[in-house]
mmCIF file of C-alpha atoms and ligand atoms in Angstrom:
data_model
loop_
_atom_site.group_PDB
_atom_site.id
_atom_site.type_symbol
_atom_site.label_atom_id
_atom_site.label_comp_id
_atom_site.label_asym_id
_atom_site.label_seq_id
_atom_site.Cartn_x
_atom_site.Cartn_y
_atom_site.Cartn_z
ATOM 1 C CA UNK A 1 19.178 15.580 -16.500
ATOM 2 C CA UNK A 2 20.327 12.328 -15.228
ATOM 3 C CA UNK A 3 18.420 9.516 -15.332
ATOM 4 C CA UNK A 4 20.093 6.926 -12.902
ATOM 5 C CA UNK A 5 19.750 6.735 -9.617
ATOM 6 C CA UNK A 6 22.331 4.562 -8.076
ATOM 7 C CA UNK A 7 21.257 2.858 -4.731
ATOM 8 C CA UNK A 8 24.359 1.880 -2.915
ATOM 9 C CA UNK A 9 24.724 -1.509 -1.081
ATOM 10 C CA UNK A 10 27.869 -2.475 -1.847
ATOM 11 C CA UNK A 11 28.136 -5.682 -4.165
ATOM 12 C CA UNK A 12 24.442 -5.783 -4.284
ATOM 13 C CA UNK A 13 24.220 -2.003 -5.824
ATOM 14 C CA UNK A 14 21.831 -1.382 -8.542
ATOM 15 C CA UNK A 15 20.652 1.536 -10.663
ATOM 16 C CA UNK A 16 17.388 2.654 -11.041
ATOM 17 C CA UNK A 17 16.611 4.898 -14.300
ATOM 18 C CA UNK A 18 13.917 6.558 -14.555
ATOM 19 C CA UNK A 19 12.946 7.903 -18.163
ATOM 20 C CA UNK A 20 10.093 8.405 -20.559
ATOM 21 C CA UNK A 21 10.473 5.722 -23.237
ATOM 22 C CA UNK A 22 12.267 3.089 -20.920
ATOM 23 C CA UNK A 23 10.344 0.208 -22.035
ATOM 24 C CA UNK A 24 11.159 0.910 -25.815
ATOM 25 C CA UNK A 25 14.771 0.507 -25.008
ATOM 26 C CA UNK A 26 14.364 -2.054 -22.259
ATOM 27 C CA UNK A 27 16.895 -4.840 -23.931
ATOM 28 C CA UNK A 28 19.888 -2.627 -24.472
ATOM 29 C CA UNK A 29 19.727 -1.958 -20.668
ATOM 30 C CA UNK A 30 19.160 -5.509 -19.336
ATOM 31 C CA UNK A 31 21.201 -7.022 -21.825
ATOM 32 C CA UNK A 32 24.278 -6.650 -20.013
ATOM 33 C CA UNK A 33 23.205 -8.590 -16.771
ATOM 34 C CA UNK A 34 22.141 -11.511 -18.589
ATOM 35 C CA UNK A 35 23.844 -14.784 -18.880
ATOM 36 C CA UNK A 36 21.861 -15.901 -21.387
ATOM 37 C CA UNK A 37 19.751 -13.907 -23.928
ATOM 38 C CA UNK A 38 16.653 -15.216 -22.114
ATOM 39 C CA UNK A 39 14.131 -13.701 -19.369
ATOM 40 C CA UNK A 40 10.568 -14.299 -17.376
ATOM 41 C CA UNK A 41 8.526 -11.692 -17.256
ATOM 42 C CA UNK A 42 5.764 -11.861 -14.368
ATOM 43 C CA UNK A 43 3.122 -9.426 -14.998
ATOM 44 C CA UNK A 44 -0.804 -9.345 -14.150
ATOM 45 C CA UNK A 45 -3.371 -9.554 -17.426
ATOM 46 C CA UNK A 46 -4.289 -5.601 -16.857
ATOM 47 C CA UNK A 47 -0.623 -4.479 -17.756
ATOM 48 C CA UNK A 48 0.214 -7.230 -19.486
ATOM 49 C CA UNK A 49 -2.768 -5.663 -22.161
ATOM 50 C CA UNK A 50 -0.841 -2.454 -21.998
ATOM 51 C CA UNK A 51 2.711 -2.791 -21.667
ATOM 52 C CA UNK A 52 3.403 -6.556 -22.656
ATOM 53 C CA UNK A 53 3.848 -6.202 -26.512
ATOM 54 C CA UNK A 54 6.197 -2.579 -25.709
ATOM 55 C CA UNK A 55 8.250 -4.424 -23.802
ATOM 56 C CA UNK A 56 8.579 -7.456 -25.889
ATOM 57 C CA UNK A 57 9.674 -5.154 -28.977
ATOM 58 C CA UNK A 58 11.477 -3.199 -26.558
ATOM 59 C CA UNK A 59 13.826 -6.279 -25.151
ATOM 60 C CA UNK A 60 14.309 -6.695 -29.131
ATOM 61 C CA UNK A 61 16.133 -10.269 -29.508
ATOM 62 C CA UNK A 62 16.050 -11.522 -26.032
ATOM 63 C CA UNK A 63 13.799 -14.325 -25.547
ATOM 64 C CA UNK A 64 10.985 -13.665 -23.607
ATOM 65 C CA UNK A 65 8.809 -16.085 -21.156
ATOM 66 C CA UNK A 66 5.274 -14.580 -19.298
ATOM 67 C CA UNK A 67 3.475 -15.285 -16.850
ATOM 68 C CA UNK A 68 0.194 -13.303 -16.735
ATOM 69 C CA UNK A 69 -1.365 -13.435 -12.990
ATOM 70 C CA UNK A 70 -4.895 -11.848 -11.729
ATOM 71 C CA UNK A 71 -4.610 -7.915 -10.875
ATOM 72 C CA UNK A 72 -5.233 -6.566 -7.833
ATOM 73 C CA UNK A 73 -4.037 -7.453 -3.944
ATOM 74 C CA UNK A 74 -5.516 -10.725 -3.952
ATOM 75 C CA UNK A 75 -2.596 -12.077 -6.066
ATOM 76 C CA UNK A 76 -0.480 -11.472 -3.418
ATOM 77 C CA UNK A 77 -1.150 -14.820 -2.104
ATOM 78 C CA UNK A 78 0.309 -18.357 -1.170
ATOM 79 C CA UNK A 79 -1.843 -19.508 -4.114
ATOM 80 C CA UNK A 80 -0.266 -17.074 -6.553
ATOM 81 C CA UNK A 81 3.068 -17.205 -5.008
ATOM 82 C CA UNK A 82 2.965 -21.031 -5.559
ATOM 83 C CA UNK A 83 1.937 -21.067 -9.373
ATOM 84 C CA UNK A 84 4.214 -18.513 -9.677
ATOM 85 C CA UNK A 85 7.334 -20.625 -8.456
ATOM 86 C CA UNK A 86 6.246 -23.199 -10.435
ATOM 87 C CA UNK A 87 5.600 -21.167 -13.545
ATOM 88 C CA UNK A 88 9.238 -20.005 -13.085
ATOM 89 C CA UNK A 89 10.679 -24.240 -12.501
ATOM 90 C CA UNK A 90 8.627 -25.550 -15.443
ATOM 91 C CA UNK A 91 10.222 -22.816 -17.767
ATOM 92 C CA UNK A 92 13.853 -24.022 -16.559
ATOM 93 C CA UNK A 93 14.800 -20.511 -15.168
ATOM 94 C CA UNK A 94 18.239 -21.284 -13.753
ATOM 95 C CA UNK A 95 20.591 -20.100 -10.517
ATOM 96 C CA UNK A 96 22.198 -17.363 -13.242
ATOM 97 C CA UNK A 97 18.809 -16.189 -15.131
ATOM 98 C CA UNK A 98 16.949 -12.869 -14.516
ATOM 99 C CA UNK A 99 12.776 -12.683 -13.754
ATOM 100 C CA UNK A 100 11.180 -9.494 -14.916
ATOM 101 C CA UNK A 101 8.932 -8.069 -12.739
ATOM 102 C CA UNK A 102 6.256 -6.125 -14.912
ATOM 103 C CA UNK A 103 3.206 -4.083 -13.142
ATOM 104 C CA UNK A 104 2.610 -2.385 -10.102
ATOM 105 C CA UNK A 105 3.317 -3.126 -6.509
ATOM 106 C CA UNK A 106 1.174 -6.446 -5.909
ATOM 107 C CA UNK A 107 3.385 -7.708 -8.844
ATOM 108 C CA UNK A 108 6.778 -6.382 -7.683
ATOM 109 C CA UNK A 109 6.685 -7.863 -4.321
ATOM 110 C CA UNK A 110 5.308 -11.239 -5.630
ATOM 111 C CA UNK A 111 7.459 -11.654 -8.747
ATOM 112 C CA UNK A 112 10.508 -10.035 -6.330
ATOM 113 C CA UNK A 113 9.583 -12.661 -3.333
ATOM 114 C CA UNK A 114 9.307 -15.730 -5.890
ATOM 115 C CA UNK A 115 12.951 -14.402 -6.782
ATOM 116 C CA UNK A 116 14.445 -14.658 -3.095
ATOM 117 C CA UNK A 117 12.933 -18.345 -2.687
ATOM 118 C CA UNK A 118 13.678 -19.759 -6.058
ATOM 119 C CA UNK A 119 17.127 -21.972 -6.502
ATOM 120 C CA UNK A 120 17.929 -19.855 -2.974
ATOM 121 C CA UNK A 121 17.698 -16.582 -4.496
ATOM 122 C CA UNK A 122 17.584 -15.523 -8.852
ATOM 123 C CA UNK A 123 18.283 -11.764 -9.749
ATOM 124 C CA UNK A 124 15.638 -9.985 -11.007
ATOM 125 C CA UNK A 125 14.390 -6.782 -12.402
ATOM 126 C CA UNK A 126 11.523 -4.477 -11.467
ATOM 127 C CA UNK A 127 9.729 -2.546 -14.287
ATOM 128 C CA UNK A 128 7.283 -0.830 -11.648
ATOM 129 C CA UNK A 129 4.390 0.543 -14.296
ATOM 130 C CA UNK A 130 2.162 2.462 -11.491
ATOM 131 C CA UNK A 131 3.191 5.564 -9.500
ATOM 132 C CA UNK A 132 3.326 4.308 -6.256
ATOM 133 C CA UNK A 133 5.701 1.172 -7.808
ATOM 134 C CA UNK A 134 8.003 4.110 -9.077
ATOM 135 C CA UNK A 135 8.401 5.909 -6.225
ATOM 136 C CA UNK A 136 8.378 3.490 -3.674
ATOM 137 C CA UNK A 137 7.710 -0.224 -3.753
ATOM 138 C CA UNK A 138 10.236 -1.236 -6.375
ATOM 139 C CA UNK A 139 13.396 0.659 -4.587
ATOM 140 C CA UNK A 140 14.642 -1.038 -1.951
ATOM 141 C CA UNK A 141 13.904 -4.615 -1.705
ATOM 142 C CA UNK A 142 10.805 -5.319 0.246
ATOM 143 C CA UNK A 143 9.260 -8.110 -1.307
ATOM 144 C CA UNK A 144 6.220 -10.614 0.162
ATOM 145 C CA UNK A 145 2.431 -11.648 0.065
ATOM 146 C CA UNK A 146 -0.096 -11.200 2.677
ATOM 147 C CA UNK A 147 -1.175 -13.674 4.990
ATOM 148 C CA UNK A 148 -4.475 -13.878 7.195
ATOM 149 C CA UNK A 149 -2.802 -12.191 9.748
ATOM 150 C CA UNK A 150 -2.196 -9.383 7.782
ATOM 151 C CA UNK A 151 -0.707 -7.447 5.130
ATOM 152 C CA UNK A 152 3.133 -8.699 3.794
ATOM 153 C CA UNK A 153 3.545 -10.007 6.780
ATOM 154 C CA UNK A 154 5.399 -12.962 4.864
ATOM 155 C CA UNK A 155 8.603 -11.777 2.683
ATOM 156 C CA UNK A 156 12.171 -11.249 2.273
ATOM 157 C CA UNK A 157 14.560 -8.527 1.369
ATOM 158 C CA UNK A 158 16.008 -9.171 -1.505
ATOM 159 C CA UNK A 159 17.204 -6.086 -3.746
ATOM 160 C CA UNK A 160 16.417 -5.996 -7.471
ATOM 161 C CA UNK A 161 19.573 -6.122 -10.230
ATOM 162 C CA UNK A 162 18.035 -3.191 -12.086
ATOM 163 C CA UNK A 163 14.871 -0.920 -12.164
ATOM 164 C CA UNK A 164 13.310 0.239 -14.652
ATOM 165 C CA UNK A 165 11.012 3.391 -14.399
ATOM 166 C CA UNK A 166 9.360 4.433 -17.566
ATOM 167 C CA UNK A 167 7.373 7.524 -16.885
ATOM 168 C CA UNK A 168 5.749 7.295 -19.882
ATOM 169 C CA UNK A 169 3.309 4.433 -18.750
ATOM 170 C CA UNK A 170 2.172 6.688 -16.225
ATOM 171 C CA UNK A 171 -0.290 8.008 -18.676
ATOM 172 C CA UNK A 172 -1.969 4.665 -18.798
ATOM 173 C CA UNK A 173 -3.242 5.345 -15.466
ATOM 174 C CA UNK A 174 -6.472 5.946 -14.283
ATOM 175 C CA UNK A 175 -6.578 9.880 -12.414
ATOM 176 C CA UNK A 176 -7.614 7.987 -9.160
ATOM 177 C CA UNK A 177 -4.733 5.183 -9.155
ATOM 178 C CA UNK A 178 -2.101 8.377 -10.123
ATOM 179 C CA UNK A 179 -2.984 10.535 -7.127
ATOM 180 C CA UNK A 180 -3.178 7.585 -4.914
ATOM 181 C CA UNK A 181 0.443 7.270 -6.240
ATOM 182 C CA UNK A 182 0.992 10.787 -6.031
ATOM 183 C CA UNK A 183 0.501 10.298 -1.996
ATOM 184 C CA UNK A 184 3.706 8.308 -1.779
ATOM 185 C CA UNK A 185 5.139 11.192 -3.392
ATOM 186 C CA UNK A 186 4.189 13.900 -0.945
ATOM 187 C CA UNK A 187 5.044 11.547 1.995
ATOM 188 C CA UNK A 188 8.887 11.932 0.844
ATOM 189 C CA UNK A 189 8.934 15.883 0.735
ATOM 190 C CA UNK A 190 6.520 15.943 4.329
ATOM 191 C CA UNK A 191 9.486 13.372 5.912
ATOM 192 C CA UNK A 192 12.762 14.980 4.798
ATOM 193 C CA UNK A 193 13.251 17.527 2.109
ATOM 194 C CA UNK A 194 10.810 20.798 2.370
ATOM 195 C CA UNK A 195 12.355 22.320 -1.111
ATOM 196 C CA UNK A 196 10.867 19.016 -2.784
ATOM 197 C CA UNK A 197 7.463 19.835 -0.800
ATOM 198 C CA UNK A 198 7.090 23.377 -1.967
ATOM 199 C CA UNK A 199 8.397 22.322 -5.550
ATOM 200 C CA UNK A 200 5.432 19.835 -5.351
ATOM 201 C CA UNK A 201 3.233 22.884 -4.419
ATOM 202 C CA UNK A 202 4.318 24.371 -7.574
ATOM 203 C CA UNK A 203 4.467 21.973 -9.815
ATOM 204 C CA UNK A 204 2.230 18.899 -8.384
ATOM 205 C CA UNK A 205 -1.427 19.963 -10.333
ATOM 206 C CA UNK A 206 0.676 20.361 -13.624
ATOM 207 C CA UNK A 207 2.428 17.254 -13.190
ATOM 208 C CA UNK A 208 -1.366 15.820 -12.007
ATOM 209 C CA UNK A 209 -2.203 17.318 -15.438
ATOM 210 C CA UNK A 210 -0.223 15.336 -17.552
ATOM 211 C CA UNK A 211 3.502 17.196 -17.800
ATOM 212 C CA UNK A 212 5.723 14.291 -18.309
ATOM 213 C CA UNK A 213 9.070 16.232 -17.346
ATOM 214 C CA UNK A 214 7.435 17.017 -14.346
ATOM 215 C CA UNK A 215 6.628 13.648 -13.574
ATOM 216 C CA UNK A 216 10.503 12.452 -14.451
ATOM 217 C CA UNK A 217 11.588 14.914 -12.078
ATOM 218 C CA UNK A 218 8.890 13.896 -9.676
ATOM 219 C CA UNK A 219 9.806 10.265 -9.524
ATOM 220 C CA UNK A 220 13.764 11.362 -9.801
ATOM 221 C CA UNK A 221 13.438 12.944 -6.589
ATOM 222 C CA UNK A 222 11.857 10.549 -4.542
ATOM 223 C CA UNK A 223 13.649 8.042 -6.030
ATOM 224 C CA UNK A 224 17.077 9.746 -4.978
ATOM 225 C CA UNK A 225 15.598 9.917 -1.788
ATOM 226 C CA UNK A 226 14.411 6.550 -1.025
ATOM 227 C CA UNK A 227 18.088 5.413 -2.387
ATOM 228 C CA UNK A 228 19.399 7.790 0.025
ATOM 229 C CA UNK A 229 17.871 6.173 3.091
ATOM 230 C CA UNK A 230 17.742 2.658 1.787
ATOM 231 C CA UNK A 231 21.559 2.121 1.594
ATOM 232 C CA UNK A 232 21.952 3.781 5.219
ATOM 233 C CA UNK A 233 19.208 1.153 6.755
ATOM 234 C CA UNK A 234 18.267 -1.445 4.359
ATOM 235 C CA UNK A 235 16.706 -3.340 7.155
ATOM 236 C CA UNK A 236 14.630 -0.669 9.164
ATOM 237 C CA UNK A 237 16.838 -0.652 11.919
ATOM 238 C CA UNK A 238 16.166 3.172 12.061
ATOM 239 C CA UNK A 239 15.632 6.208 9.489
ATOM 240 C CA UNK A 240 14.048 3.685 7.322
ATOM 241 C CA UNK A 241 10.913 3.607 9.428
ATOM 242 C CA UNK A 242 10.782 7.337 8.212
ATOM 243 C CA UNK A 243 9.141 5.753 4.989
ATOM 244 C CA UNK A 244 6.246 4.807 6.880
ATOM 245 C CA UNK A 245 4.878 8.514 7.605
ATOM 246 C CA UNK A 246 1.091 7.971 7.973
ATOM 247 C CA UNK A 247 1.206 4.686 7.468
ATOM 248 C CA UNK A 248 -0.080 3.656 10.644
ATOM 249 C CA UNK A 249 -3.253 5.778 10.502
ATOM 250 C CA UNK A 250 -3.449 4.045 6.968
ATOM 251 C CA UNK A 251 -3.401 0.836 7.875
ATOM 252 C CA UNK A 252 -5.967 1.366 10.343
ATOM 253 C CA UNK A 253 -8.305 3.044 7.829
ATOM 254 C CA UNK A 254 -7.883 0.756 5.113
ATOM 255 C CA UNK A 255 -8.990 -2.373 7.692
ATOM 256 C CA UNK A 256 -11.729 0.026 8.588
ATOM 257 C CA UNK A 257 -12.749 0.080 4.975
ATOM 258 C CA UNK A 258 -12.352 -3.790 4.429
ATOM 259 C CA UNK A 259 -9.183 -2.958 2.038
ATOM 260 C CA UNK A 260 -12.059 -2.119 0.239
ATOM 261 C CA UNK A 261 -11.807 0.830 -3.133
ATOM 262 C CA UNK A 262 -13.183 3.266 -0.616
ATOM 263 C CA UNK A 263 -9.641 4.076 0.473
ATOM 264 C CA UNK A 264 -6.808 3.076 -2.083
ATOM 265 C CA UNK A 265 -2.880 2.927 0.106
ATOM 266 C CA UNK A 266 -1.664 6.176 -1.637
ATOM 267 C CA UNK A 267 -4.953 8.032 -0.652
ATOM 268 C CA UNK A 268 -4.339 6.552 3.223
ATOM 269 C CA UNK A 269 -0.679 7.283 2.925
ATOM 270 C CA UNK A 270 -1.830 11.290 2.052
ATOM 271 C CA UNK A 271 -4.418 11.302 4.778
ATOM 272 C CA UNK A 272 -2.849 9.780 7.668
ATOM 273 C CA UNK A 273 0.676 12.112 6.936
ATOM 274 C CA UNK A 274 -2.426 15.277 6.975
ATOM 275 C CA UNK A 275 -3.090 13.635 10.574
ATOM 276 C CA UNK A 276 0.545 12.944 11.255
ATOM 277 C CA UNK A 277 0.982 16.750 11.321
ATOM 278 C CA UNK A 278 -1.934 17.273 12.853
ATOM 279 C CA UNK A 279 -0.803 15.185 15.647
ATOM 280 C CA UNK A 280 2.628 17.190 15.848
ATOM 281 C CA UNK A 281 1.019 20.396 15.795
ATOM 282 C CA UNK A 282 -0.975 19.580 18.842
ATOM 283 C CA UNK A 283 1.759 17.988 21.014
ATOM 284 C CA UNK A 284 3.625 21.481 20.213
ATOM 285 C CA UNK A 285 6.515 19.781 17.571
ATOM 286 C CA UNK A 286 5.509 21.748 15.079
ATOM 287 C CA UNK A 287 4.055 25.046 13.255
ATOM 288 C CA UNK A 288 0.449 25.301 14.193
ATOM 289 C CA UNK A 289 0.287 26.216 9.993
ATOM 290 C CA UNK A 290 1.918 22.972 8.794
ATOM 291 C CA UNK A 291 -0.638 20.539 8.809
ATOM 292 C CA UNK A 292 -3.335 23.234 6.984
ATOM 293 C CA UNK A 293 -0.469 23.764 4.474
ATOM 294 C CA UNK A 294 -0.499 19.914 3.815
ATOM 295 C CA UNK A 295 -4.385 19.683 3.856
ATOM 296 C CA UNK A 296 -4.289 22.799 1.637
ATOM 297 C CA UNK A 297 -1.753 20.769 -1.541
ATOM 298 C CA UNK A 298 -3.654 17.338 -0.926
ATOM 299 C CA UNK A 299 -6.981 19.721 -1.723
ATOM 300 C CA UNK A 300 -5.240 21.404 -4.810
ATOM 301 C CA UNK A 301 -4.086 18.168 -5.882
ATOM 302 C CA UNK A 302 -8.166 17.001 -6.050
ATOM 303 C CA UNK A 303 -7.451 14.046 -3.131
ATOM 304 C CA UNK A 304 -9.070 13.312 -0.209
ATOM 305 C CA UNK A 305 -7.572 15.394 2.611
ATOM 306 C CA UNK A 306 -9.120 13.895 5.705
ATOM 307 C CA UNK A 307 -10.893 10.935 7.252
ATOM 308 C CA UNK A 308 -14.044 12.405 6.435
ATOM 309 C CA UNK A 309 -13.474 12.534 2.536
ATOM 310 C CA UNK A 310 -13.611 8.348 3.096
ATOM 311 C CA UNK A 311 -17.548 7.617 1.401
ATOM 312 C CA UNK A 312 -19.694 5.482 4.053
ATOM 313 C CA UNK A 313 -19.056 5.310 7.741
ATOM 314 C CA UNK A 314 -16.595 4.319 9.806
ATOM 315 C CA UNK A 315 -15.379 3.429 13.493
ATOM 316 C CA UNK A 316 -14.880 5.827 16.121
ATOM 317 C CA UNK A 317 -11.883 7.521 17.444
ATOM 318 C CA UNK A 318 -11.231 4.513 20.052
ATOM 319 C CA UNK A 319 -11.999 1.717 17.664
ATOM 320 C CA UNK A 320 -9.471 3.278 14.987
ATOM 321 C CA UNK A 321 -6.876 3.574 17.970
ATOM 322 C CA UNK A 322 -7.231 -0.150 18.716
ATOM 323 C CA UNK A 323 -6.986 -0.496 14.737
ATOM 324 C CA UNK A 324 -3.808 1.398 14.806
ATOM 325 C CA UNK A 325 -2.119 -0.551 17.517
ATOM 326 C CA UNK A 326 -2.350 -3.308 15.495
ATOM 327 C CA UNK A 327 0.234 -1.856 13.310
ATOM 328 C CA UNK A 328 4.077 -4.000 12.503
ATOM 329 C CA UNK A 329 5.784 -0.741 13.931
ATOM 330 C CA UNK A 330 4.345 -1.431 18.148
ATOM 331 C CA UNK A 331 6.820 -2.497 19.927
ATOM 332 C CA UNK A 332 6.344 -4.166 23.490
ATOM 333 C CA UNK A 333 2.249 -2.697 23.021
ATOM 334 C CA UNK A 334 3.696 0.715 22.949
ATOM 335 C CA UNK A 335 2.210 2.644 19.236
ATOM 336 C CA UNK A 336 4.968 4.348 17.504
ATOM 337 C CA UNK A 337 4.285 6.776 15.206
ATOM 338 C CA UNK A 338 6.212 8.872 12.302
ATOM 339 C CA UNK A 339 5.650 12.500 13.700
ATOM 340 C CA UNK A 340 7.244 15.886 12.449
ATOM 341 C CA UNK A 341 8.835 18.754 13.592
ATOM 342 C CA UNK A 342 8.119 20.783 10.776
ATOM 343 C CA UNK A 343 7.862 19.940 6.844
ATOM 344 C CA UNK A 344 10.910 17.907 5.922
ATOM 345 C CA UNK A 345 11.908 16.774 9.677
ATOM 346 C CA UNK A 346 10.023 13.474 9.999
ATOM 347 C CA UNK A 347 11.087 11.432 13.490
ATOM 348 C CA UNK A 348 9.901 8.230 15.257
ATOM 349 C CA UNK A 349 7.787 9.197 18.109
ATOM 350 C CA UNK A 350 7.796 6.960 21.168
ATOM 351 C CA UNK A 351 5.173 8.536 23.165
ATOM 352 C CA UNK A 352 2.149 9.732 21.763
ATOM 353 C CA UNK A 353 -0.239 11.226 24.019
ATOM 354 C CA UNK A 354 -3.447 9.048 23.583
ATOM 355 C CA UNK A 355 -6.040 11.573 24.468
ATOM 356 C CA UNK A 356 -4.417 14.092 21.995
ATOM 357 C CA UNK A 357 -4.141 10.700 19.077
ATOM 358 C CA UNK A 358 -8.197 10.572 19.876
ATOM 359 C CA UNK A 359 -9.130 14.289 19.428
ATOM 360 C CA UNK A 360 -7.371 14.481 16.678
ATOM 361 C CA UNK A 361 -9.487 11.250 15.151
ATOM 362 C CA UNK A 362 -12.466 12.547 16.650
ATOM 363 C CA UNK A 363 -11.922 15.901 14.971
ATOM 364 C CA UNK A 364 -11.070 14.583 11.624
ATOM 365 C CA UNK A 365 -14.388 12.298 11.971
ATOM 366 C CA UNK A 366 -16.799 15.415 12.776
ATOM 367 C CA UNK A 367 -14.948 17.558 9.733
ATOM 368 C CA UNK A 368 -13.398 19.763 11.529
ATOM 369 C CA UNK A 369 -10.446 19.056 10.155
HETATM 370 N N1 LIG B 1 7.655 1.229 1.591
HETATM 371 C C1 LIG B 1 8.479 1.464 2.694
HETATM 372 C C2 LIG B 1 9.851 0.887 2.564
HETATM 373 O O1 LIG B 1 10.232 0.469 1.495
HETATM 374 O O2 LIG B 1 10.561 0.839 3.521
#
């Protein structure tokens, strides 16, 4: 099987292998973009207790720098950001070095936005060590913090040189933190490749289980398909938005939870593309089956499946609709959302019929779906 992914953007091209055992053999591969046998690693303390000392044998000879930052969203943060430029100046990383990203998404986009600002812009190198980092938010060159305004609402694209996706670390996870991963997953067979969707009907609860050549092939796949639609838009002037299936019902529910661990991203990411379909089915896009067939894998797969799986109460149907309209993707006050005309045909939807967007909210708040 091949392992590299090549995502295609001309001079800024980069491959993206994805492998059990990466981090073991992590110098031989980033060797050959250094200038000097030297990098910074940015990692949080959680990974850097798991993964710090494989990767340090693993870039065997190269010197290695770290920077160990508090886990979880909060890092993602002017504060952090800060140190973190700092960190990076007082260690004398030059124009020509390379910063290693280590850890999940909060430290990819950090560790990748303190790359576009510092000295104008250093190279660096994701080693994304959660599933949603492999599948998603280390392809493709979204990088940021949050501000009060909202989530990454501060950033810059900048692409990494290399990534790194060592499947193996995947077993480090906790089951919750995997699935929630595992949503990001789904969303790319729902938005534009049915074979991968029924493959993951197959094969999702053994990969779930542990099967690390199902999990390769898992990541591979997505991967390939993120690559695919990254080098065609690699500014969301279009199909990119695709990515962002369910995303807007997420980002609603997750401020209706406080960004609290009642709802983790990956778990909003599978609900809202359950309600995505919903929403389609009703306005007539698509199969009235489709959205139970999604419900049906994210209930095999032991997620939540609906708004009503979220513990403790939320807002109603209107108050999630003014949530949603808060979302990056309204343009001129009108919602856009990622709908479907079937599994694997994903769209942007101008119009969406609000009384049709409510019953389906009000139906997925009663349980009825
Ligand atoms: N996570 C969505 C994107 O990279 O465009």
């Amino acid at each position: 099987m091949n392992d590299v992914v090549r995502v295609d953007l001309g001079s800024r091209s980069y491959d993206v292998r994805i492998a059990p055992g990466l981090l073991g053999r992590a110098g031989e591969m980033i060797a050959p973009i250094l200038s000097r046998q030297r990098v910074a690693v940015v990692t949080d303390s959680n990974v850097a207790a798991s993964h710090l000392d494989a990767l340090r044998a693993g870039l065997d000879g190269i010197e290695i720098r770290s920077l160990e930052l508090p886990p979880g969203e909060g890092t993602k943060s002017w504060t952090e950001l800060q140190r973190t430029v700092e960190w990076l100046l007082a260690e004398r990383v030059e124009r020509r070095d390379v910063v290693v990203a280590l850890g999940g998404g909060v430290i990819g986009d950090l560790a990748g936005f303190a790359s576009a600002i510092l000295r104008r812009g250093v190279r660096f190198v994701q080693i994304p060590t959660s599933l949603l980092a492999q599948v998603d938010s280390s392809v493709g060159g979204k990088t940021g913090i949050n501000a009060a305004a909202g989530k990454n609402l501060i950033g810059a694209f900048h692409q990494p040189a290399l990534v790194l996706a060592d499947t193996n670390v995947l077993s480090t996870l906790e089951v919750r933190d995997f699935l929630a991963g595992y949503g990001e997953v789904v969303k790319y067979g729902l938005l534009g490749d049915a074979n991968f969707f029924h493959w993951l009907e197959t094969n999702g609860p053994k990969l779930a289980a542990g099967d690390v050549d199902l999990r390769t092939e898992a990541v591979r796949r997505s991967v390939l398909m993120k690559a695919g639609i990254v080098a065609r838009d690699e500014t969301e002037q279009g199909e990119r938005a695709l990515l962002n299936l369910g995303h807007t019902f997420c980002h609603a529910l997750e401020s209706a939870t406080g960004y609290s661990d009642r709802l983790l991203h990956g778990e909003g990411v599978a609900i809202g593309s359950a309600l995505a379909f919903e929403l389609s089915a009703r306005m007539g896009l698509c199969a009235q089956e489709d959205p139970s067939r999604v419900r049906a894998h994210l209930s095999d797969m032991g997620m939540k499946r609906s708004i009503a799986d979220i513990p403790g109460d939320l807002p109603n149907a209107d108050a999630l609709i003014d949530l949603m309209a808060q979302d990056k993707k309204v343009v001129s006050g009108k919602l856009r959302l990622i709908l479907a005309r079937g599994i694997g045909e994903a769209f942007v939807a101008d119009e969406v019929p609000h009384d049709l967007l409510r019953g389906v909210l009000s139906d997925a708040l009663a349980r009825r779906i």
